[in-house]
Amino acid sequence: MQAVGNPLAESASIVRSSVLKTSFSVEPIAPSIGVEIGNIDLTAPLDDDQYAALRAALVEHKLLVFRDQDITAEQQVALARRFGELEVHPVFPHHPDHPELVVLGGDGKIPGRENIYHSDVSWRARPSMGSMLRCIECPKVGGDTIWVNMAAAYAKLPEATRDALEGLFAVHDLLPAFGTRMTPEERDARRAAFPPAIHPVVRTHPESGERVLYVNEAFTTHLVNYMEKNEVRFGFDFRLAEMDLLQYLFRQAAAPEYQVRLKWRPNTIAFWDNRSTQHYAIQDYFPARRRMLRATVIGDVPV
C-alpha cells in the first residue's frame, strides 16, 4: 500500500503502530476491503490512542464496521466530529436536533435511490473525508451495502490505461442525482451555491499516498480535457471516445474482487473513507423500512 520514499505513507505507517497500544480487535471481512472492530465501546469518548489507531485502520482498511453500538444521535455526532469538521447536507433531510446527521430511509412509500456506485458528495470542492452511518432500523433480509476499494481498482488497471489517465480531470455535479428532488427555484439556488467541481480522475490519498480512481457514475458527468491528451478525427469521435472511457472507469466499481458486502443489524455503525472507496446501497427490501443516520466528515481538495 505504501509508496517507497513517500512521506505521507511513512507518516501513516508511524500512526499504525499505535494500534498496539489499544485493546480493540480488528477482524478482516473481505480480502480487499473492510474490517470489523470489536471490544470497543463507542458510547465513551475516544482517547488519543484509540483515535489514532482507528484513523490508521480507516486509512489502511477503508471500511470499519462496529456492531452492537447503542449510541445516541448526540454521541454519533461527537464520535464523527473527533475525525474532523462535519458537513450539513444541502438536500437530504436532517435529524431534528442535529443538522449534521442526514436521515436516510423512507416511510415504506418511496424506495431509496442510493443504489448506484458513488462516493459521497464528490460534487463538493472539498469532498468528504469519510462517512459514519448508523443503522436504526433495517429489514431482517435485504438492504445490504457494498463498498469498493478504488485504490485496488486503479492499481489493477492495465498499465496503458493508467498512463492514459494521467493529467485527466473530470466534472462532478450535484444536480444530475439530486435535481429531481427540487423545484426549479431550488435547483437555481443549489447551482449558485454548489457549482460543478473539477477533480483529477486519479487522486492521491493525502494520508496513505495511494493512487485512487476518483470518478463515479452518480456524480461524474464528463471529462474536462480529454481532447488535450487524445487525437480525434471528428467531434463525434471525441465525444464517443470520452464517454466510452468514462463508462469503462465506472464499471471498475462493479468488480466483486474489489468489494465487501455488509449485512446490517440495528446498532451497527459503518465508517468508511470516501477518498478511496465507493459504495452502493442495495434496494431489494422495499416496502420494508430501512432507517439510517449518517454523519459526513469534510475532507480536502483532491490532488
Coordinates of C-alpha atoms in Angstrom, one line a residue, residues 119-228:
S119 CA -18.5 8.5 -3.3
D120 CA -20.4 10.8 -1.0
V121 CA -20.5 14.4 -2.0
S122 CA -17.8 14.2 -4.7
W123 CA -19.5 17.2 -6.2
R124 CA -18.1 19.5 -3.5
A125 CA -15.0 21.5 -4.0
R126 CA -13.8 19.7 -0.8
P127 CA -15.4 16.3 -0.9
S128 CA -15.9 14.1 2.2
M129 CA -13.1 12.5 4.1
G130 CA -15.3 9.9 5.5
S131 CA -18.9 8.9 6.3
M132 CA -20.2 7.3 9.5
L133 CA -23.6 5.5 9.0
R134 CA -25.6 4.1 11.9
C135 CA -28.4 1.6 11.4
I136 CA -31.5 2.5 13.4
E137 CA -33.9 0.0 11.7
C138 CA -33.5 -2.5 8.9
P139 CA -35.2 -5.5 7.4
K140 CA -34.2 -8.9 8.5
V141 CA -33.4 -9.8 4.9
G142 CA -32.1 -7.3 2.3
G143 CA -30.8 -3.8 2.4
D144 CA -27.1 -4.7 2.4
T145 CA -24.5 -2.1 1.4
I146 CA -21.5 -2.8 -0.9
W147 CA -18.2 -0.9 -0.6
V148 CA -15.5 -0.9 -3.2
N149 CA -11.7 -0.4 -2.8
M150 CA -11.0 2.1 -5.6
A151 CA -7.2 2.2 -4.9
A152 CA -7.2 -1.5 -5.8
A153 CA -9.4 -0.8 -8.8
Y154 CA -6.8 1.7 -10.0
A155 CA -3.8 -0.4 -9.3
K156 CA -5.1 -3.3 -11.3
L157 CA -6.0 -1.3 -14.4
P158 CA -3.9 -2.1 -17.5
E159 CA -0.7 0.0 -17.5
A160 CA -1.6 1.7 -20.8
T161 CA -4.9 2.8 -19.2
R162 CA -3.2 4.1 -16.1
D163 CA -0.9 6.1 -18.3
A164 CA -3.8 7.5 -20.4
L165 CA -5.5 8.7 -17.2
E166 CA -2.5 10.8 -16.0
G167 CA -3.4 14.5 -16.2
L168 CA -7.1 14.0 -16.9
F169 CA -9.7 15.9 -14.9
A170 CA -13.5 15.2 -14.5
V171 CA -16.5 17.3 -13.6
H172 CA -18.6 16.2 -10.6
D173 CA -22.1 17.7 -10.3
L174 CA -24.8 17.7 -7.7
L175 CA -27.8 18.2 -10.0
P176 CA -28.0 15.0 -12.0
A177 CA -28.5 12.9 -8.9
F178 CA -30.5 15.4 -6.8
G179 CA -32.1 17.8 -9.2
T180 CA -35.3 15.8 -9.5
R181 CA -35.9 16.3 -5.7
M182 CA -36.0 20.1 -6.2
T183 CA -38.3 22.7 -7.6
P184 CA -36.8 24.9 -10.4
E185 CA -36.2 27.7 -7.9
E186 CA -34.4 25.3 -5.6
R187 CA -32.3 24.0 -8.5
D188 CA -31.2 27.5 -9.3
A189 CA -30.3 28.2 -5.7
R190 CA -28.3 24.9 -5.4
R191 CA -26.5 25.6 -8.7
A192 CA -25.4 29.0 -7.4
A193 CA -24.3 27.6 -4.0
F194 CA -22.7 24.4 -5.4
P195 CA -21.3 24.9 -8.9
P196 CA -19.8 21.8 -10.6
A197 CA -16.4 20.8 -9.1
I198 CA -13.4 19.6 -11.1
H199 CA -11.3 16.9 -9.7
P200 CA -8.4 14.7 -11.0
V201 CA -9.6 11.4 -12.5
V202 CA -6.9 9.7 -10.3
R203 CA -6.3 11.4 -7.0
T204 CA -3.5 10.8 -4.4
H205 CA -4.7 9.8 -1.0
P206 CA -3.5 12.5 1.4
E207 CA -2.6 10.1 4.2
S208 CA -1.6 6.8 2.6
G209 CA -0.1 8.1 -0.7
E210 CA -2.2 5.6 -2.6
R211 CA -3.4 6.4 -6.1
V212 CA -7.2 6.2 -6.3
L213 CA -9.6 6.0 -9.3
Y214 CA -11.9 9.0 -8.5
V215 CA -14.8 9.1 -10.9
N216 CA -18.3 7.7 -10.1
E217 CA -21.5 7.2 -12.1
A218 CA -23.7 9.1 -9.7
F219 CA -21.9 12.5 -9.8
T220 CA -19.2 12.5 -12.6
T221 CA -20.7 14.0 -15.8
H222 CA -17.7 14.3 -18.2
L223 CA -14.0 14.8 -18.6
V224 CA -12.7 18.3 -18.9
N225 CA -9.6 17.9 -21.0
Y226 CA -9.9 14.6 -22.9
M227 CA -9.1 16.1 -26.3
E228 CA -5.9 17.7 -24.9

